[in-house]
């Protein structure tokens, strides 16, 4: 069964710069990665106990997936110690590969860029913590995190996948409808006065006017965005962790804006023998490039 977008859905994506598909991603596509993350949290919790950073009575072994990381981090003597060891965009695992190559996602992406699909090297696993300034992302375009001079003509399709329901309260995304039509906007490092960290975003004076859409999405929904649409991640004011993955795709052979990091061929009608069919194939690409894996 194909999950290709309809002509109307495709047109709306190009008109608005984003589109939400409801209830299309099956649990079996996400479950292996969620299971891996639960095991990783368990391992890091035990490591924190052994390092003397966490009391053995405060490991919250029975807490649900959307609560446990927040609970153990709050109980840890260094609040961000576990989170920093878990939160990074380069996480590679069999579950990550399975989700990034889920047929439903590739069908959707094929509707927008055709059957020659490259799994882009830029993707990000995110654990957005309660009341955590480090995970608030300012207005930006995804192209601003690439090399626009290299990849400015490439259409990138980002699939934003929530592992728990993403709401206004726990820090979902907001998008400015149609803002991709303003072209590539200036980006600079913006200082957060609360913790003196800098993150890249669009200066306030350059943020385009337009309808701000709060994209509340449920687990199994897919939020599609393109590389120039202006969006941000708002604060998490709940007591749960907003887990998500954003995985990007582009047409095979076009510039990625990340020439120093390889992606993988996710689907190809012309050269099916080049498709990465397993996690081991994905790992082999990095080994052949001489790049150390971050798992």
CSV table of C-alpha atoms in Angstrom, one decimal:
chain,number,residue,atom,x,y,z
A,1,UNK,CA,0.0,0.0,0.0
A,2,UNK,CA,1.4,3.3,-1.1
A,3,UNK,CA,1.2,6.4,1.2
A,4,UNK,CA,1.9,8.9,-1.5
A,5,UNK,CA,0.5,12.4,-1.1
A,6,UNK,CA,-2.4,13.4,-3.2
A,7,UNK,CA,-2.1,16.2,-5.7
A,8,UNK,CA,-3.9,18.6,-3.3
A,9,UNK,CA,-1.6,17.7,-0.4
A,10,UNK,CA,1.5,18.2,-2.5
A,11,UNK,CA,0.2,21.6,-3.6
A,12,UNK,CA,-0.5,22.6,-0.1
A,13,UNK,CA,3.0,21.6,1.0
A,14,UNK,CA,4.5,23.8,-1.8
A,15,UNK,CA,2.0,26.7,-1.0
A,16,UNK,CA,2.5,26.8,2.8
A,17,UNK,CA,6.0,25.3,3.1
A,18,UNK,CA,4.7,22.6,5.5
A,19,UNK,CA,2.0,20.0,5.8
A,20,UNK,CA,0.7,17.7,8.6
A,21,UNK,CA,-0.2,14.1,7.9
A,22,UNK,CA,-2.3,12.5,10.6
A,23,UNK,CA,-2.0,9.0,11.9
A,24,UNK,CA,0.2,7.6,9.1
A,25,UNK,CA,3.3,6.3,11.0
A,26,UNK,CA,2.7,2.9,12.6
A,27,UNK,CA,4.0,2.1,16.1
A,28,UNK,CA,6.1,-0.7,14.8
A,29,UNK,CA,8.2,1.8,12.8
A,30,UNK,CA,9.0,3.8,16.0
A,31,UNK,CA,9.0,1.1,18.6
A,32,UNK,CA,12.6,-0.3,18.0
A,33,UNK,CA,14.1,3.2,18.4
A,34,UNK,CA,12.0,4.0,21.5
A,35,UNK,CA,13.0,0.7,23.1
A,36,UNK,CA,16.7,1.5,22.4
A,37,UNK,CA,16.3,5.0,24.0
A,38,UNK,CA,14.7,3.5,27.1
A,39,UNK,CA,17.6,1.1,27.4
A,40,UNK,CA,20.1,3.9,26.9
A,41,UNK,CA,18.4,6.0,29.6
A,42,UNK,CA,18.6,3.0,31.9
A,43,UNK,CA,22.3,2.5,31.2
A,44,UNK,CA,23.1,6.2,31.7
A,45,UNK,CA,21.1,6.3,34.9
A,46,UNK,CA,23.2,3.4,36.3
A,47,UNK,CA,26.3,5.2,35.1
A,48,UNK,CA,25.3,8.3,37.0
A,49,UNK,CA,24.7,6.2,40.2
A,50,UNK,CA,28.2,4.6,39.8
A,51,UNK,CA,29.7,8.1,39.3
A,52,UNK,CA,28.1,9.3,42.5
A,53,UNK,CA,25.9,11.8,40.7
A,54,UNK,CA,22.6,10.1,41.5
A,55,UNK,CA,21.2,8.5,44.6
A,56,UNK,CA,20.4,4.8,44.0
A,57,UNK,CA,16.9,5.4,45.4
A,58,UNK,CA,16.1,8.0,42.7
A,59,UNK,CA,16.4,6.0,39.5
A,60,UNK,CA,12.7,5.9,38.8
A,61,UNK,CA,12.8,2.5,37.1
A,62,UNK,CA,9.0,2.3,36.7
A,63,UNK,CA,8.5,5.8,35.3
A,64,UNK,CA,7.0,6.0,31.7
A,65,UNK,CA,9.1,7.0,28.7
A,66,UNK,CA,7.8,10.5,28.6
A,67,UNK,CA,8.7,11.1,32.3
A,68,UNK,CA,11.8,9.1,33.3
A,69,UNK,CA,14.5,11.2,31.7
A,70,UNK,CA,13.1,14.4,33.3
A,71,UNK,CA,12.9,12.7,36.7
A,72,UNK,CA,16.4,11.3,36.8
A,73,UNK,CA,17.9,14.5,35.4
A,74,UNK,CA,16.2,16.6,38.1
A,75,UNK,CA,17.5,14.2,40.7
A,76,UNK,CA,21.0,14.2,39.4
A,77,UNK,CA,23.6,16.4,41.1
A,78,UNK,CA,24.5,17.8,37.6
A,79,UNK,CA,21.1,18.3,36.0
A,80,UNK,CA,22.3,18.0,32.4
A,81,UNK,CA,24.8,15.2,32.9
A,82,UNK,CA,22.5,12.4,31.5
A,83,UNK,CA,20.7,14.6,29.0
A,84,UNK,CA,24.0,15.7,27.4
A,85,UNK,CA,25.1,12.1,26.9
A,86,UNK,CA,21.9,11.2,25.3
A,87,UNK,CA,21.0,14.3,23.3
A,88,UNK,CA,22.9,14.5,20.1
A,89,UNK,CA,22.0,14.5,16.4
A,90,UNK,CA,24.4,11.8,15.3
A,91,UNK,CA,22.8,8.9,17.2
A,92,UNK,CA,23.0,5.8,15.1
A,93,UNK,CA,21.4,2.5,15.8
A,94,UNK,CA,19.3,-0.3,14.1
A,95,UNK,CA,16.1,1.4,15.4
A,96,UNK,CA,17.2,4.8,14.0
A,97,UNK,CA,17.9,3.2,10.6
A,98,UNK,CA,14.6,1.4,10.6
A,99,UNK,CA,12.6,4.5,11.3
A,100,UNK,CA,14.5,6.7,8.8
A,101,UNK,CA,13.9,4.1,6.0
A,102,UNK,CA,10.2,3.3,6.9
A,103,UNK,CA,8.4,2.7,3.6
A,104,UNK,CA,5.6,5.1,4.6
A,105,UNK,CA,8.1,8.0,5.0
A,106,UNK,CA,9.8,7.2,1.7
A,107,UNK,CA,6.5,7.0,-0.1
A,108,UNK,CA,5.6,10.5,1.3
A,109,UNK,CA,9.0,11.9,0.3
A,110,UNK,CA,8.8,10.3,-3.1
A,111,UNK,CA,5.6,12.3,-3.8
A,112,UNK,CA,7.7,15.5,-3.4
A,113,UNK,CA,11.1,14.8,-4.8
A,114,UNK,CA,10.8,11.7,-6.9
A,115,UNK,CA,12.0,8.1,-6.5
A,116,UNK,CA,15.8,8.9,-6.2
A,117,UNK,CA,15.9,9.6,-2.4
A,118,UNK,CA,19.0,10.4,-0.3
A,119,UNK,CA,18.9,10.0,3.4
A,120,UNK,CA,20.4,13.4,4.3
A,121,UNK,CA,23.3,13.5,6.7
A,122,UNK,CA,21.6,16.1,8.9
A,123,UNK,CA,19.0,14.6,11.2
A,124,UNK,CA,18.3,15.2,14.9
A,125,UNK,CA,17.0,13.2,17.8
A,126,UNK,CA,15.6,15.6,20.4
A,127,UNK,CA,14.6,15.2,24.0
A,128,UNK,CA,13.0,18.5,24.9
A,129,UNK,CA,13.1,18.8,28.6
A,130,UNK,CA,10.6,20.6,30.9
A,131,UNK,CA,11.6,24.2,31.7
A,132,UNK,CA,14.9,23.8,29.9
A,133,UNK,CA,16.2,26.8,28.0
A,134,UNK,CA,18.8,24.8,26.1
A,135,UNK,CA,16.1,23.1,24.1
A,136,UNK,CA,14.2,26.2,23.0
A,137,UNK,CA,15.1,26.8,19.3
A,138,UNK,CA,14.6,30.3,17.9
A,139,UNK,CA,13.0,31.2,14.5
A,140,UNK,CA,15.2,29.7,11.8
A,141,UNK,CA,15.3,28.0,8.4
A,142,UNK,CA,16.9,24.5,8.2
A,143,UNK,CA,19.0,25.8,5.3
A,144,UNK,CA,20.6,28.1,7.8
A,145,UNK,CA,22.3,25.1,9.4
A,146,UNK,CA,23.7,23.9,6.1
A,147,UNK,CA,25.9,25.7,3.6
A,148,UNK,CA,23.4,27.7,1.6
A,149,UNK,CA,25.9,28.6,-1.1
A,150,UNK,CA,26.3,24.9,-1.8
A,151,UNK,CA,22.7,23.6,-1.3
A,152,UNK,CA,20.6,26.7,-1.9
A,153,UNK,CA,18.9,25.1,-5.0
A,154,UNK,CA,18.1,21.7,-3.3
A,155,UNK,CA,14.6,21.0,-2.0
A,156,UNK,CA,15.0,19.3,1.4
A,157,UNK,CA,12.0,17.5,2.9
A,158,UNK,CA,12.1,17.3,6.7
A,159,UNK,CA,9.9,14.7,8.4
A,160,UNK,CA,9.3,15.8,12.0
A,161,UNK,CA,8.2,12.8,14.0
A,162,UNK,CA,6.9,13.0,17.5
A,163,UNK,CA,7.4,10.0,19.8
A,164,UNK,CA,4.9,11.4,22.2
A,165,UNK,CA,2.0,13.9,21.6
A,166,UNK,CA,3.6,17.3,20.9
A,167,UNK,CA,1.4,20.2,22.2
A,168,UNK,CA,1.6,23.9,22.8
A,169,UNK,CA,2.3,23.1,26.5
A,170,UNK,CA,5.2,20.7,26.0
A,171,UNK,CA,7.0,22.6,23.2
A,172,UNK,CA,5.7,21.7,19.8
A,173,UNK,CA,6.9,23.5,16.6
A,174,UNK,CA,5.5,26.8,15.3
A,175,UNK,CA,5.7,27.6,11.6
A,176,UNK,CA,5.1,30.9,9.7
A,177,UNK,CA,2.8,29.9,6.8
A,178,UNK,CA,4.3,30.7,3.4
A,179,UNK,CA,7.5,32.1,4.8
A,180,UNK,CA,9.6,29.9,2.4
A,181,UNK,CA,8.6,32.4,-0.3
A,182,UNK,CA,10.9,35.1,1.3
A,183,UNK,CA,14.0,33.2,0.2
A,184,UNK,CA,16.9,32.5,2.4
A,185,UNK,CA,17.0,35.0,5.4
A,186,UNK,CA,20.0,36.2,7.4
A,187,UNK,CA,21.0,33.9,10.3
A,188,UNK,CA,23.4,34.7,13.2
A,189,UNK,CA,24.3,33.3,16.6
A,190,UNK,CA,21.8,34.6,19.1
A,191,UNK,CA,22.8,34.8,22.7
A,192,UNK,CA,20.5,33.4,25.3
A,193,UNK,CA,20.9,35.6,28.4
A,194,UNK,CA,19.6,32.9,30.8
A,195,UNK,CA,22.6,30.5,30.3
A,196,UNK,CA,24.9,32.6,28.0
A,197,UNK,CA,24.8,30.0,25.2
A,198,UNK,CA,24.5,30.9,21.6
A,199,UNK,CA,22.3,29.2,19.0
A,200,UNK,CA,21.8,30.1,15.3
A,201,UNK,CA,18.6,31.9,14.4
A,202,UNK,CA,17.0,34.7,12.4
A,203,UNK,CA,17.5,38.2,14.0
A,204,UNK,CA,14.2,39.7,15.2
A,205,UNK,CA,14.3,42.5,12.6
A,206,UNK,CA,14.4,39.9,9.7
A,207,UNK,CA,11.6,37.6,10.9
A,208,UNK,CA,9.0,37.8,8.1
A,209,UNK,CA,5.4,38.6,8.9
A,210,UNK,CA,2.8,36.0,8.4
A,211,UNK,CA,0.4,33.6,10.1
A,212,UNK,CA,2.0,31.7,12.9
A,213,UNK,CA,0.7,28.1,13.0
A,214,UNK,CA,1.2,26.1,16.2
A,215,UNK,CA,1.7,22.6,15.0
A,216,UNK,CA,0.2,20.3,17.6
A,217,UNK,CA,0.8,16.7,16.4
A,218,UNK,CA,0.2,13.3,17.9
A,219,UNK,CA,2.4,10.3,17.9
A,220,UNK,CA,1.9,8.7,14.5
A,221,UNK,CA,1.6,12.1,12.8
A,222,UNK,CA,4.2,13.4,10.4
A,223,UNK,CA,4.9,17.1,10.1
A,224,UNK,CA,6.6,17.9,6.8
A,225,UNK,CA,8.6,21.1,6.4
A,226,UNK,CA,10.9,22.4,3.6
A,227,UNK,CA,14.3,23.9,4.0
A,228,UNK,CA,13.3,27.6,3.8
A,229,UNK,CA,10.1,27.7,5.9
A,230,UNK,CA,10.6,29.7,9.0
A,231,UNK,CA,9.9,27.7,12.2
A,232,UNK,CA,10.8,27.5,15.9
A,233,UNK,CA,10.5,25.2,18.9
A,234,UNK,CA,8.7,26.8,21.8
A,235,UNK,CA,9.4,26.2,25.5
A,236,UNK,CA,8.3,23.0,27.3
A,237,UNK,CA,6.1,24.1,30.2
A,238,UNK,CA,4.9,20.6,31.1
A,239,UNK,CA,6.4,18.0,33.4
A,240,UNK,CA,7.0,15.5,30.6
A,241,UNK,CA,9.8,15.1,27.9
A,242,UNK,CA,8.8,16.0,24.3
A,243,UNK,CA,10.7,13.4,22.3
A,244,UNK,CA,11.0,13.8,18.5
A,245,UNK,CA,13.1,13.0,15.5
A,246,UNK,CA,13.6,15.2,12.5
A,247,UNK,CA,14.9,13.2,9.5
A,248,UNK,CA,15.6,15.0,6.2
A,249,UNK,CA,15.7,13.8,2.6
A,250,UNK,CA,16.8,15.2,-0.7
A,251,UNK,CA,17.0,14.1,-4.3
A,252,UNK,CA,19.9,11.8,-4.9
A,253,UNK,CA,22.8,13.6,-6.6
A,254,UNK,CA,21.9,17.1,-5.5
A,255,UNK,CA,24.2,19.1,-3.1
A,256,UNK,CA,23.4,18.4,0.6
A,257,UNK,CA,25.2,21.4,2.2
A,258,UNK,CA,27.0,18.8,4.4
A,259,UNK,CA,29.8,17.6,2.1
A,260,UNK,CA,32.0,16.4,5.0
A,261,UNK,CA,29.3,14.0,6.3
A,262,UNK,CA,27.8,11.2,4.3
A,263,UNK,CA,24.2,10.2,4.1
A,264,UNK,CA,22.8,7.1,2.4
A,265,UNK,CA,20.7,6.1,-0.6
A,266,UNK,CA,17.3,5.4,0.9
A,267,UNK,CA,15.5,4.5,-2.3
A,268,UNK,CA,16.4,4.4,-6.0
A,269,UNK,CA,14.4,3.2,-8.9
A,270,UNK,CA,17.4,3.7,-11.3
A,271,UNK,CA,20.0,2.0,-9.2
A,272,UNK,CA,18.4,-0.2,-6.5
A,273,UNK,CA,21.7,-2.0,-5.8
A,274,UNK,CA,23.0,1.3,-4.3
A,275,UNK,CA,20.3,1.4,-1.6
A,276,UNK,CA,21.4,1.0,2.0
A,277,UNK,CA,19.3,-2.0,3.0
A,278,UNK,CA,20.4,-2.4,6.6
A,279,UNK,CA,21.9,-0.7,9.6
A,280,UNK,CA,25.2,-2.5,8.8
A,281,UNK,CA,25.1,-0.9,5.3
A,282,UNK,CA,24.8,2.5,7.0
A,283,UNK,CA,27.6,1.8,9.3
A,284,UNK,CA,29.8,0.7,6.4
A,285,UNK,CA,29.4,4.1,4.7
A,286,UNK,CA,31.0,5.8,7.7
A,287,UNK,CA,33.7,3.2,8.0
A,288,UNK,CA,34.7,3.7,4.4
A,289,UNK,CA,34.7,7.5,4.9
A,290,UNK,CA,37.0,7.1,7.9
A,291,UNK,CA,34.4,8.8,10.2
A,292,UNK,CA,34.1,7.5,13.8
A,293,UNK,CA,30.6,6.5,14.7
A,294,UNK,CA,28.6,8.1,17.5
A,295,UNK,CA,26.1,5.5,18.8
